[in-house]
């Protein structure tokens, strides 16, 4: 959608609220600007703003992102405390060290899969 078309759409839409249901690429002088225009109200958005709006409307995606962040925080905490945990584990039994290593590896894989999913969603 060209800047002129977006401006005309904004003027006709007025100050009514809009839930921004769909977006079009914004064009200026025949080239994409990198921004997006709401096809309903004509308002311009950066990619980040558009993505944030899309995420805000998707509770499952929000929950997924929160869980991903929580897993990442827990993995970071475990990694930081690994030396302390190893000492405790070695004093009790060698199996705990193996369990900790397996847990760290599993969580790293979860984070990688979550980031792959986010990249796929960003491409669509």
mmCIF file with all atom_site columns, C-alpha atoms in Angstrom:
data_model
loop_
_atom_site.group_PDB
_atom_site.id
_atom_site.type_symbol
_atom_site.label_atom_id
_atom_site.label_alt_id
_atom_site.label_comp_id
_atom_site.label_asym_id
_atom_site.label_entity_id
_atom_site.label_seq_id
_atom_site.pdbx_PDB_ins_code
_atom_site.Cartn_x
_atom_site.Cartn_y
_atom_site.Cartn_z
_atom_site.occupancy
_atom_site.B_iso_or_equiv
_atom_site.pdbx_formal_charge
_atom_site.auth_seq_id
_atom_site.auth_comp_id
_atom_site.auth_asym_id
_atom_site.auth_atom_id
_atom_site.pdbx_PDB_model_num
ATOM 1   C CA . UNK A 1 1   ? 0.000   0.000   0.000  1.00 0.00 ? 1   UNK A CA 1
ATOM 2   C CA . UNK A 1 2   ? 1.433   3.381   -0.953 1.00 0.00 ? 2   UNK A CA 1
ATOM 3   C CA . UNK A 1 3   ? 1.810   6.226   1.531  1.00 0.00 ? 3   UNK A CA 1
ATOM 4   C CA . UNK A 1 4   ? -0.922  8.147   -0.285 1.00 0.00 ? 4   UNK A CA 1
ATOM 5   C CA . UNK A 1 5   ? -3.335  5.211   -0.071 1.00 0.00 ? 5   UNK A CA 1
ATOM 6   C CA . UNK A 1 6   ? -2.564  4.797   3.624  1.00 0.00 ? 6   UNK A CA 1
ATOM 7   C CA . UNK A 1 7   ? -3.148  8.492   4.263  1.00 0.00 ? 7   UNK A CA 1
ATOM 8   C CA . UNK A 1 8   ? -6.516  8.385   2.464  1.00 0.00 ? 8   UNK A CA 1
ATOM 9   C CA . UNK A 1 9   ? -7.502  5.301   4.462  1.00 0.00 ? 9   UNK A CA 1
ATOM 10  C CA . UNK A 1 10  ? -6.509  6.979   7.762  1.00 0.00 ? 10  UNK A CA 1
ATOM 11  C CA . UNK A 1 11  ? -8.566  10.045  6.878  1.00 0.00 ? 11  UNK A CA 1
ATOM 12  C CA . UNK A 1 12  ? -11.635 7.993   5.974  1.00 0.00 ? 12  UNK A CA 1
ATOM 13  C CA . UNK A 1 13  ? -11.275 5.780   9.067  1.00 0.00 ? 13  UNK A CA 1
ATOM 14  C CA . UNK A 1 14  ? -10.964 8.706   11.465 1.00 0.00 ? 14  UNK A CA 1
ATOM 15  C CA . UNK A 1 15  ? -10.436 8.215   15.197 1.00 0.00 ? 15  UNK A CA 1
ATOM 16  C CA . UNK A 1 16  ? -12.388 4.973   15.515 1.00 0.00 ? 16  UNK A CA 1
ATOM 17  C CA . UNK A 1 17  ? -10.642 2.163   17.381 1.00 0.00 ? 17  UNK A CA 1
ATOM 18  C CA . UNK A 1 18  ? -9.083  -0.542  15.236 1.00 0.00 ? 18  UNK A CA 1
ATOM 19  C CA . UNK A 1 19  ? -7.853  -4.035  16.116 1.00 0.00 ? 19  UNK A CA 1
ATOM 20  C CA . UNK A 1 20  ? -5.535  -4.038  13.046 1.00 0.00 ? 20  UNK A CA 1
ATOM 21  C CA . UNK A 1 21  ? -6.690  -7.397  11.616 1.00 0.00 ? 21  UNK A CA 1
ATOM 22  C CA . UNK A 1 22  ? -4.321  -7.446  8.625  1.00 0.00 ? 22  UNK A CA 1
ATOM 23  C CA . UNK A 1 23  ? -1.296  -5.625  7.300  1.00 0.00 ? 23  UNK A CA 1
ATOM 24  C CA . UNK A 1 24  ? 0.158   -4.723  3.910  1.00 0.00 ? 24  UNK A CA 1
ATOM 25  C CA . UNK A 1 25  ? 3.705   -3.741  3.024  1.00 0.00 ? 25  UNK A CA 1
ATOM 26  C CA . UNK A 1 26  ? 4.174   0.019   2.916  1.00 0.00 ? 26  UNK A CA 1
ATOM 27  C CA . UNK A 1 27  ? 5.532   1.452   -0.355 1.00 0.00 ? 27  UNK A CA 1
ATOM 28  C CA . UNK A 1 28  ? 7.092   4.802   -1.131 1.00 0.00 ? 28  UNK A CA 1
ATOM 29  C CA . UNK A 1 29  ? 8.132   5.702   -4.690 1.00 0.00 ? 29  UNK A CA 1
ATOM 30  C CA . UNK A 1 30  ? 7.535   2.081   -5.743 1.00 0.00 ? 30  UNK A CA 1
ATOM 31  C CA . UNK A 1 31  ? 9.838   0.564   -3.108 1.00 0.00 ? 31  UNK A CA 1
ATOM 32  C CA . UNK A 1 32  ? 9.064   -1.115  0.207  1.00 0.00 ? 32  UNK A CA 1
ATOM 33  C CA . UNK A 1 33  ? 9.818   1.067   3.216  1.00 0.00 ? 33  UNK A CA 1
ATOM 34  C CA . UNK A 1 34  ? 10.176  -1.923  5.559  1.00 0.00 ? 34  UNK A CA 1
ATOM 35  C CA . UNK A 1 35  ? 7.110   -0.798  7.514  1.00 0.00 ? 35  UNK A CA 1
ATOM 36  C CA . UNK A 1 36  ? 3.559   -2.121  7.387  1.00 0.00 ? 36  UNK A CA 1
ATOM 37  C CA . UNK A 1 37  ? 0.135   -0.506  7.048  1.00 0.00 ? 37  UNK A CA 1
ATOM 38  C CA . UNK A 1 38  ? -3.070  -1.697  8.663  1.00 0.00 ? 38  UNK A CA 1
ATOM 39  C CA . UNK A 1 39  ? -5.400  -2.522  5.796  1.00 0.00 ? 39  UNK A CA 1
ATOM 40  C CA . UNK A 1 40  ? -8.392  -1.436  7.835  1.00 0.00 ? 40  UNK A CA 1
ATOM 41  C CA . UNK A 1 41  ? -7.396  1.944   9.338  1.00 0.00 ? 41  UNK A CA 1
ATOM 42  C CA . UNK A 1 42  ? -4.263  2.922   7.374  1.00 0.00 ? 42  UNK A CA 1
ATOM 43  C CA . UNK A 1 43  ? -1.984  3.324   10.404 1.00 0.00 ? 43  UNK A CA 1
ATOM 44  C CA . UNK A 1 44  ? 1.725   2.583   9.841  1.00 0.00 ? 44  UNK A CA 1
ATOM 45  C CA . UNK A 1 45  ? 3.691   0.157   12.005 1.00 0.00 ? 45  UNK A CA 1
ATOM 46  C CA . UNK A 1 46  ? 7.296   -1.027  12.199 1.00 0.00 ? 46  UNK A CA 1
ATOM 47  C CA . UNK A 1 47  ? 7.885   -4.781  11.960 1.00 0.00 ? 47  UNK A CA 1
ATOM 48  C CA . UNK A 1 48  ? 8.453   -4.965  15.717 1.00 0.00 ? 48  UNK A CA 1
ATOM 49  C CA . UNK A 1 49  ? 5.222   -3.095  16.443 1.00 0.00 ? 49  UNK A CA 1
ATOM 50  C CA . UNK A 1 50  ? 3.291   -5.349  14.064 1.00 0.00 ? 50  UNK A CA 1
ATOM 51  C CA . UNK A 1 51  ? 4.777   -8.481  15.618 1.00 0.00 ? 51  UNK A CA 1
ATOM 52  C CA . UNK A 1 52  ? 3.954   -7.255  19.123 1.00 0.00 ? 52  UNK A CA 1
ATOM 53  C CA . UNK A 1 53  ? 0.353   -6.623  18.093 1.00 0.00 ? 53  UNK A CA 1
ATOM 54  C CA . UNK A 1 54  ? 0.117   -10.107 16.602 1.00 0.00 ? 54  UNK A CA 1
ATOM 55  C CA . UNK A 1 55  ? 1.547   -11.683 19.746 1.00 0.00 ? 55  UNK A CA 1
ATOM 56  C CA . UNK A 1 56  ? -0.784  -9.712  21.993 1.00 0.00 ? 56  UNK A CA 1
ATOM 57  C CA . UNK A 1 57  ? -3.780  -11.206 20.166 1.00 0.00 ? 57  UNK A CA 1
ATOM 58  C CA . UNK A 1 58  ? -2.550  -14.786 20.474 1.00 0.00 ? 58  UNK A CA 1
ATOM 59  C CA . UNK A 1 59  ? -2.735  -16.084 24.068 1.00 0.00 ? 59  UNK A CA 1
ATOM 60  C CA . UNK A 1 60  ? -1.197  -19.458 23.164 1.00 0.00 ? 60  UNK A CA 1
ATOM 61  C CA . UNK A 1 61  ? 1.783   -17.723 21.570 1.00 0.00 ? 61  UNK A CA 1
ATOM 62  C CA . UNK A 1 62  ? 2.150   -15.477 24.626 1.00 0.00 ? 62  UNK A CA 1
ATOM 63  C CA . UNK A 1 63  ? 2.101   -18.522 26.904 1.00 0.00 ? 63  UNK A CA 1
ATOM 64  C CA . UNK A 1 64  ? 4.626   -20.296 24.690 1.00 0.00 ? 64  UNK A CA 1
ATOM 65  C CA . UNK A 1 65  ? 6.998   -17.310 24.784 1.00 0.00 ? 65  UNK A CA 1
ATOM 66  C CA . UNK A 1 66  ? 6.652   -17.010 28.562 1.00 0.00 ? 66  UNK A CA 1
ATOM 67  C CA . UNK A 1 67  ? 7.430   -20.698 29.008 1.00 0.00 ? 67  UNK A CA 1
ATOM 68  C CA . UNK A 1 68  ? 10.411  -20.426 26.660 1.00 0.00 ? 68  UNK A CA 1
ATOM 69  C CA . UNK A 1 69  ? 11.776  -17.513 28.668 1.00 0.00 ? 69  UNK A CA 1
ATOM 70  C CA . UNK A 1 70  ? 11.233  -19.378 31.932 1.00 0.00 ? 70  UNK A CA 1
ATOM 71  C CA . UNK A 1 71  ? 13.067  -22.447 30.617 1.00 0.00 ? 71  UNK A CA 1
ATOM 72  C CA . UNK A 1 72  ? 15.930  -20.232 29.452 1.00 0.00 ? 72  UNK A CA 1
ATOM 73  C CA . UNK A 1 73  ? 16.139  -18.535 32.867 1.00 0.00 ? 73  UNK A CA 1
ATOM 74  C CA . UNK A 1 74  ? 16.164  -21.913 34.639 1.00 0.00 ? 74  UNK A CA 1
ATOM 75  C CA . UNK A 1 75  ? 18.842  -23.232 32.313 1.00 0.00 ? 75  UNK A CA 1
ATOM 76  C CA . UNK A 1 76  ? 20.971  -20.154 32.978 1.00 0.00 ? 76  UNK A CA 1
ATOM 77  C CA . UNK A 1 77  ? 20.511  -20.618 36.736 1.00 0.00 ? 77  UNK A CA 1
ATOM 78  C CA . UNK A 1 78  ? 21.455  -24.300 36.540 1.00 0.00 ? 78  UNK A CA 1
ATOM 79  C CA . UNK A 1 79  ? 24.480  -23.499 34.397 1.00 0.00 ? 79  UNK A CA 1
ATOM 80  C CA . UNK A 1 80  ? 25.632  -20.822 36.848 1.00 0.00 ? 80  UNK A CA 1
ATOM 81  C CA . UNK A 1 81  ? 25.225  -23.157 39.820 1.00 0.00 ? 81  UNK A CA 1
ATOM 82  C CA . UNK A 1 82  ? 26.542  -26.250 38.085 1.00 0.00 ? 82  UNK A CA 1
ATOM 83  C CA . UNK A 1 83  ? 29.770  -26.317 40.096 1.00 0.00 ? 83  UNK A CA 1
ATOM 84  C CA . UNK A 1 84  ? 27.814  -26.104 43.373 1.00 0.00 ? 84  UNK A CA 1
ATOM 85  C CA . UNK A 1 85  ? 25.385  -28.785 42.243 1.00 0.00 ? 85  UNK A CA 1
ATOM 86  C CA . UNK A 1 86  ? 28.208  -31.053 41.118 1.00 0.00 ? 86  UNK A CA 1
ATOM 87  C CA . UNK A 1 87  ? 29.834  -30.911 44.559 1.00 0.00 ? 87  UNK A CA 1
ATOM 88  C CA . UNK A 1 88  ? 26.538  -31.785 46.253 1.00 0.00 ? 88  UNK A CA 1
ATOM 89  C CA . UNK A 1 89  ? 25.797  -34.510 43.716 1.00 0.00 ? 89  UNK A CA 1
ATOM 90  C CA . UNK A 1 90  ? 29.214  -36.106 44.070 1.00 0.00 ? 90  UNK A CA 1
ATOM 91  C CA . UNK A 1 91  ? 28.897  -36.297 47.829 1.00 0.00 ? 91  UNK A CA 1
ATOM 92  C CA . UNK A 1 92  ? 25.570  -38.144 47.574 1.00 0.00 ? 92  UNK A CA 1
ATOM 93  C CA . UNK A 1 93  ? 25.867  -40.285 44.433 1.00 0.00 ? 93  UNK A CA 1
ATOM 94  C CA . UNK A 1 94  ? 27.328  -40.203 40.947 1.00 0.00 ? 94  UNK A CA 1
ATOM 95  C CA . UNK A 1 95  ? 23.887  -40.628 39.350 1.00 0.00 ? 95  UNK A CA 1
ATOM 96  C CA . UNK A 1 96  ? 22.894  -37.054 40.257 1.00 0.00 ? 96  UNK A CA 1
ATOM 97  C CA . UNK A 1 97  ? 25.674  -35.651 38.090 1.00 0.00 ? 97  UNK A CA 1
ATOM 98  C CA . UNK A 1 98  ? 24.425  -37.663 35.120 1.00 0.00 ? 98  UNK A CA 1
ATOM 99  C CA . UNK A 1 99  ? 20.869  -36.521 35.826 1.00 0.00 ? 99  UNK A CA 1
ATOM 100 C CA . UNK A 1 100 ? 21.993  -32.881 35.898 1.00 0.00 ? 100 UNK A CA 1
ATOM 101 C CA . UNK A 1 101 ? 23.851  -33.252 32.596 1.00 0.00 ? 101 UNK A CA 1
ATOM 102 C CA . UNK A 1 102 ? 20.814  -34.870 30.974 1.00 0.00 ? 102 UNK A CA 1
ATOM 103 C CA . UNK A 1 103 ? 18.539  -32.118 32.293 1.00 0.00 ? 103 UNK A CA 1
ATOM 104 C CA . UNK A 1 104 ? 20.806  -29.369 30.942 1.00 0.00 ? 104 UNK A CA 1
ATOM 105 C CA . UNK A 1 105 ? 20.979  -31.057 27.544 1.00 0.00 ? 105 UNK A CA 1
ATOM 106 C CA . UNK A 1 106 ? 17.185  -31.515 27.383 1.00 0.00 ? 106 UNK A CA 1
ATOM 107 C CA . UNK A 1 107 ? 16.551  -27.896 28.279 1.00 0.00 ? 107 UNK A CA 1
ATOM 108 C CA . UNK A 1 108 ? 19.060  -26.679 25.696 1.00 0.00 ? 108 UNK A CA 1
ATOM 109 C CA . UNK A 1 109 ? 17.186  -28.710 23.070 1.00 0.00 ? 109 UNK A CA 1
ATOM 110 C CA . UNK A 1 110 ? 13.854  -27.237 24.200 1.00 0.00 ? 110 UNK A CA 1
ATOM 111 C CA . UNK A 1 111 ? 15.228  -23.723 23.813 1.00 0.00 ? 111 UNK A CA 1
ATOM 112 C CA . UNK A 1 112 ? 16.578  -24.494 20.336 1.00 0.00 ? 112 UNK A CA 1
ATOM 113 C CA . UNK A 1 113 ? 13.223  -25.938 19.226 1.00 0.00 ? 113 UNK A CA 1
ATOM 114 C CA . UNK A 1 114 ? 11.365  -22.956 20.660 1.00 0.00 ? 114 UNK A CA 1
ATOM 115 C CA . UNK A 1 115 ? 13.633  -20.534 18.822 1.00 0.00 ? 115 UNK A CA 1
ATOM 116 C CA . UNK A 1 116 ? 13.166  -22.489 15.568 1.00 0.00 ? 116 UNK A CA 1
ATOM 117 C CA . UNK A 1 117 ? 9.398   -22.241 15.996 1.00 0.00 ? 117 UNK A CA 1
ATOM 118 C CA . UNK A 1 118 ? 9.620   -18.496 16.597 1.00 0.00 ? 118 UNK A CA 1
ATOM 119 C CA . UNK A 1 119 ? 11.718  -18.054 13.442 1.00 0.00 ? 119 UNK A CA 1
ATOM 120 C CA . UNK A 1 120 ? 9.145   -19.999 11.425 1.00 0.00 ? 120 UNK A CA 1
ATOM 121 C CA . UNK A 1 121 ? 6.352   -17.815 12.822 1.00 0.00 ? 121 UNK A CA 1
ATOM 122 C CA . UNK A 1 122 ? 8.337   -14.655 12.006 1.00 0.00 ? 122 UNK A CA 1
ATOM 123 C CA . UNK A 1 123 ? 8.657   -15.779 8.372  1.00 0.00 ? 123 UNK A CA 1
ATOM 124 C CA . UNK A 1 124 ? 4.899   -16.178 7.914  1.00 0.00 ? 124 UNK A CA 1
#
